[in-house]
Structure formats: structure tokens, C-alpha cells
Amino acid sequence: MLFQKKTERAMNWLKEKNEKTAGDNSSDTPDTPDISIGSDSGEKIENTANESEYENWEEEVSDKKNKKNAEKNKGMELEKYDFTAMLLSAFLIFLPVTLLILGLFALISWVFF
């Protein structure tokens, strides 16, 4: 294979990235207390969570999500001549197609008129 080393390097990078994200996902959820389901003791379970802890946790989670989104969008920045390259490629794709369609219209109008 011509680009085997590059593809192996890319696959290893993707595996490492997936392992990192899998490790981060476990820390996004708060710890839940062990509650035995089906106990008929009739005891009420009280909410012992502190509101400020919950708000801090929400802020931490939103900060993590913002950082992840910033990292994802970081790779999407355009370089110096990317816009001109995209414009040139669009012209190379659409210009011949439009010329063919206009040529067919001209040929059809020449035949009938």
C-alpha cells in the first residue's frame, strides 16, 4: 500500500483520541448513591445534595463541553489560500456544467428558430 505508514499513524491517533474521550465521559456524570430498589422498609429517601454543589457541577460540565467544542472547531479554521482554492475548485466544477447546459439551450433554440 502506498500510504500505509500514514494510515497507520492516523488510525493510532484516532484510537488514542477515542480512548481519551471515553475516559472523559465517565467524569461528566455525578456519583449516584447506592439505593436498594424494592426495599419495603417504607423509609423516605431525602435529598442531601447541596444546591451550590449542584450549580458548581453544572458550571464544570458546561466548561468541559465548551472546551471540547472549541477543540473540535479549532481544526476547522481556514488557512491563507483556502478560500481561493475553494472558489477555484467551484469554478472548475460548475463552469463546464453551466457551459454545457447553455450550449444545449443554444443548440435547441438554433434548431427550432
Tab-separated table of N, CA and C in Angstrom, residues 25-83:
chain	number	residue	atom	x	y	z
A	25	ASN	N	-15.747	10.928	29.461
A	25	ASN	CA	-17.198	10.803	29.584
A	25	ASN	C	-17.605	10.277	30.945
A	26	SER	N	-16.779	9.459	31.572
A	26	SER	CA	-17.143	8.913	32.868
A	26	SER	C	-17.125	9.987	33.950
A	27	SER	N	-16.361	11.051	33.757
A	27	SER	CA	-16.299	12.092	34.771
A	27	SER	C	-17.369	13.160	34.565
A	28	ASP	N	-18.167	13.067	33.503
A	28	ASP	CA	-19.202	14.058	33.250
A	28	ASP	C	-20.435	13.864	34.119
A	29	THR	N	-20.655	12.671	34.625
A	29	THR	CA	-21.857	12.415	35.414
A	29	THR	C	-21.506	12.398	36.892
A	30	PRO	N	-22.381	12.910	37.729
A	30	PRO	CA	-22.100	12.895	39.164
A	30	PRO	C	-22.278	11.489	39.718
A	31	ASP	N	-21.667	11.248	40.864
A	31	ASP	CA	-21.809	9.952	41.508
A	31	ASP	C	-23.218	9.833	42.076
A	32	THR	N	-23.846	8.697	41.863
A	32	THR	CA	-25.177	8.478	42.388
A	32	THR	C	-25.077	7.580	43.605
A	33	PRO	N	-25.895	7.820	44.624
A	33	PRO	CA	-25.834	6.983	45.816
A	33	PRO	C	-26.418	5.609	45.534
A	34	ASP	N	-25.969	4.621	46.296
A	34	ASP	CA	-26.500	3.270	46.163
A	34	ASP	C	-27.840	3.204	46.875
A	35	ILE	N	-28.887	2.967	46.110
A	35	ILE	CA	-30.229	2.866	46.667
A	35	ILE	C	-30.737	1.480	46.328
A	36	SER	N	-31.161	0.776	47.345
A	36	SER	CA	-31.673	-0.558	47.086
A	36	SER	C	-33.109	-0.435	46.613
A	37	ILE	N	-33.358	-0.905	45.448
A	37	ILE	CA	-34.690	-0.840	44.861
A	37	ILE	C	-35.482	-2.049	45.339
A	38	GLY	N	-36.693	-1.799	45.728
A	38	GLY	CA	-37.544	-2.895	46.169
A	38	GLY	C	-37.520	-3.104	47.670
A	39	SER	N	-36.866	-2.233	48.402
A	39	SER	CA	-36.900	-2.399	49.858
A	39	SER	C	-38.245	-1.885	50.351
A	40	ASP	N	-38.910	-2.676	51.144
A	40	ASP	CA	-40.241	-2.335	51.623
A	40	ASP	C	-40.190	-1.760	53.031
A	41	SER	N	-39.110	-1.127	53.392
A	41	SER	CA	-38.998	-0.595	54.751
A	41	SER	C	-39.854	0.644	54.938
A	42	GLY	N	-40.263	1.285	53.851
A	42	GLY	CA	-41.126	2.444	53.950
A	42	GLY	C	-40.372	3.707	54.320
A	43	GLU	N	-39.061	3.658	54.326
A	43	GLU	CA	-38.277	4.841	54.668
A	43	GLU	C	-38.258	5.799	53.487
A	44	LYS	N	-38.320	7.072	53.826
A	44	LYS	CA	-38.231	8.089	52.799
A	44	LYS	C	-36.772	8.422	52.558
A	45	ILE	N	-36.412	8.575	51.311
A	45	ILE	CA	-35.055	8.966	50.972
A	45	ILE	C	-35.047	10.466	50.789
A	46	GLU	N	-34.208	11.141	51.565
A	46	GLU	CA	-34.150	12.595	51.489
A	46	GLU	C	-33.045	13.011	50.534
A	47	ASN	N	-33.275	14.147	49.921
A	47	ASN	CA	-32.275	14.705	49.032
A	47	ASN	C	-31.243	15.438	49.885
A	48	THR	N	-30.031	14.926	49.902
A	48	THR	CA	-28.982	15.544	50.708
A	48	THR	C	-28.031	16.379	49.873
A	49	ALA	N	-28.375	16.575	48.601
A	49	ALA	CA	-27.494	17.337	47.722
A	49	ALA	C	-27.573	18.814	48.073
A	50	ASN	N	-26.454	19.450	48.055
A	50	ASN	CA	-26.374	20.871	48.322
A	50	ASN	C	-26.569	21.615	47.000
A	51	GLU	N	-27.379	22.659	46.988
A	51	GLU	CA	-27.656	23.393	45.754
A	51	GLU	C	-26.394	24.013	45.164
A	52	SER	N	-25.509	24.529	46.003
A	52	SER	CA	-24.294	25.159	45.495
A	52	SER	C	-23.376	24.129	44.837
A	53	GLU	N	-23.359	22.906	45.389
A	53	GLU	CA	-22.560	21.849	44.762
A	53	GLU	C	-23.112	21.513	43.384
A	54	TYR	N	-24.448	21.488	43.279
A	54	TYR	CA	-25.070	21.199	42.001
A	54	TYR	C	-24.761	22.288	40.989
A	55	GLU	N	-24.818	23.544	41.398
A	55	GLU	CA	-24.513	24.653	40.490
A	55	GLU	C	-23.058	24.603	40.057
A	56	ASN	N	-22.153	24.296	41.002
A	56	ASN	CA	-20.740	24.174	40.644
A	56	ASN	C	-20.525	23.036	39.649
A	57	TRP	N	-21.251	21.937	39.881
A	57	TRP	CA	-21.119	20.806	38.969
A	57	TRP	C	-21.612	21.189	37.582
A	58	GLU	N	-22.743	21.920	37.513
A	58	GLU	CA	-23.260	22.361	36.211
A	58	GLU	C	-22.245	23.238	35.491
A	59	GLU	N	-21.597	24.139	36.217
A	59	GLU	CA	-20.596	25.016	35.617
A	59	GLU	C	-19.410	24.212	35.099
A	60	GLU	N	-18.982	23.218	35.867
A	60	GLU	CA	-17.855	22.391	35.440
A	60	GLU	C	-18.196	21.623	34.163
A	61	VAL	N	-19.395	21.064	34.113
A	61	VAL	CA	-19.805	20.297	32.941
A	61	VAL	C	-19.904	21.211	31.726
A	62	SER	N	-20.490	22.394	31.900
A	62	SER	CA	-20.613	23.312	30.762
A	62	SER	C	-19.236	23.796	30.306
A	63	ASP	N	-18.306	24.007	31.261
A	63	ASP	CA	-16.947	24.389	30.873
A	63	ASP	C	-16.268	23.290	30.069
A	64	LYS	N	-16.459	22.041	30.491
A	64	LYS	CA	-15.864	20.921	29.760
A	64	LYS	C	-16.435	20.822	28.351
A	65	LYS	N	-17.760	21.008	28.237
A	65	LYS	CA	-18.386	20.936	26.914
A	65	LYS	C	-17.895	22.069	26.027
A	66	ASN	N	-17.750	23.268	26.601
A	66	ASN	CA	-17.255	24.397	25.817
A	66	ASN	C	-15.831	24.154	25.336
A	67	LYS	N	-15.006	23.569	26.196
A	67	LYS	CA	-13.628	23.262	25.802
A	67	LYS	C	-13.598	22.227	24.688
A	68	LYS	N	-14.452	21.204	24.803
A	68	LYS	CA	-14.499	20.176	23.769
A	68	LYS	C	-14.954	20.765	22.442
A	69	ASN	N	-15.979	21.620	22.479
A	69	ASN	CA	-16.458	22.253	21.248
A	69	ASN	C	-15.395	23.159	20.651
A	70	ALA	N	-14.649	23.865	21.495
A	70	ALA	CA	-13.592	24.738	20.995
A	70	ALA	C	-12.493	23.910	20.331
A	71	GLU	N	-12.180	22.745	20.917
A	71	GLU	CA	-11.159	21.882	20.325
A	71	GLU	C	-11.632	21.328	18.978
A	72	LYS	N	-12.920	20.985	18.882
A	72	LYS	CA	-13.438	20.462	17.621
A	72	LYS	C	-13.400	21.533	16.543
A	73	ASN	N	-13.786	22.751	16.882
A	73	ASN	CA	-13.835	23.829	15.903
A	73	ASN	C	-12.458	24.392	15.592
A	74	LYS	N	-11.498	24.095	16.430
A	74	LYS	CA	-10.151	24.619	16.211
A	74	LYS	C	-9.554	24.094	14.910
A	75	GLY	N	-9.839	22.864	14.571
A	75	GLY	CA	-9.306	22.271	13.356
A	75	GLY	C	-9.998	22.740	12.093
A	76	MET	N	-11.056	23.530	12.219
A	76	MET	CA	-11.824	23.955	11.067
A	76	MET	C	-11.467	25.357	10.591
A	77	GLU	N	-10.439	25.937	11.118
A	77	GLU	CA	-10.051	27.278	10.706
A	77	GLU	C	-9.458	27.245	9.299
A	78	LEU	N	-9.749	28.294	8.522
A	78	LEU	CA	-9.227	28.370	7.160
A	78	LEU	C	-7.813	28.919	7.156
A	79	GLU	N	-7.012	28.376	6.285
A	79	GLU	CA	-5.651	28.882	6.148
A	79	GLU	C	-5.628	29.997	5.114
A	80	LYS	N	-4.444	30.431	4.752
A	80	LYS	CA	-4.292	31.643	3.950
A	80	LYS	C	-4.997	31.562	2.602
A	81	TYR	N	-4.772	30.535	1.823
A	81	TYR	CA	-5.318	30.457	0.470
A	81	TYR	C	-6.446	29.425	0.339
A	82	ASP	N	-7.065	29.039	1.458
A	82	ASP	CA	-8.130	28.047	1.387
A	82	ASP	C	-9.356	28.569	0.657
A	83	PHE	N	-9.722	29.814	0.895
A	83	PHE	CA	-10.919	30.365	0.260
A	83	PHE	C	-10.745	30.453	-1.250
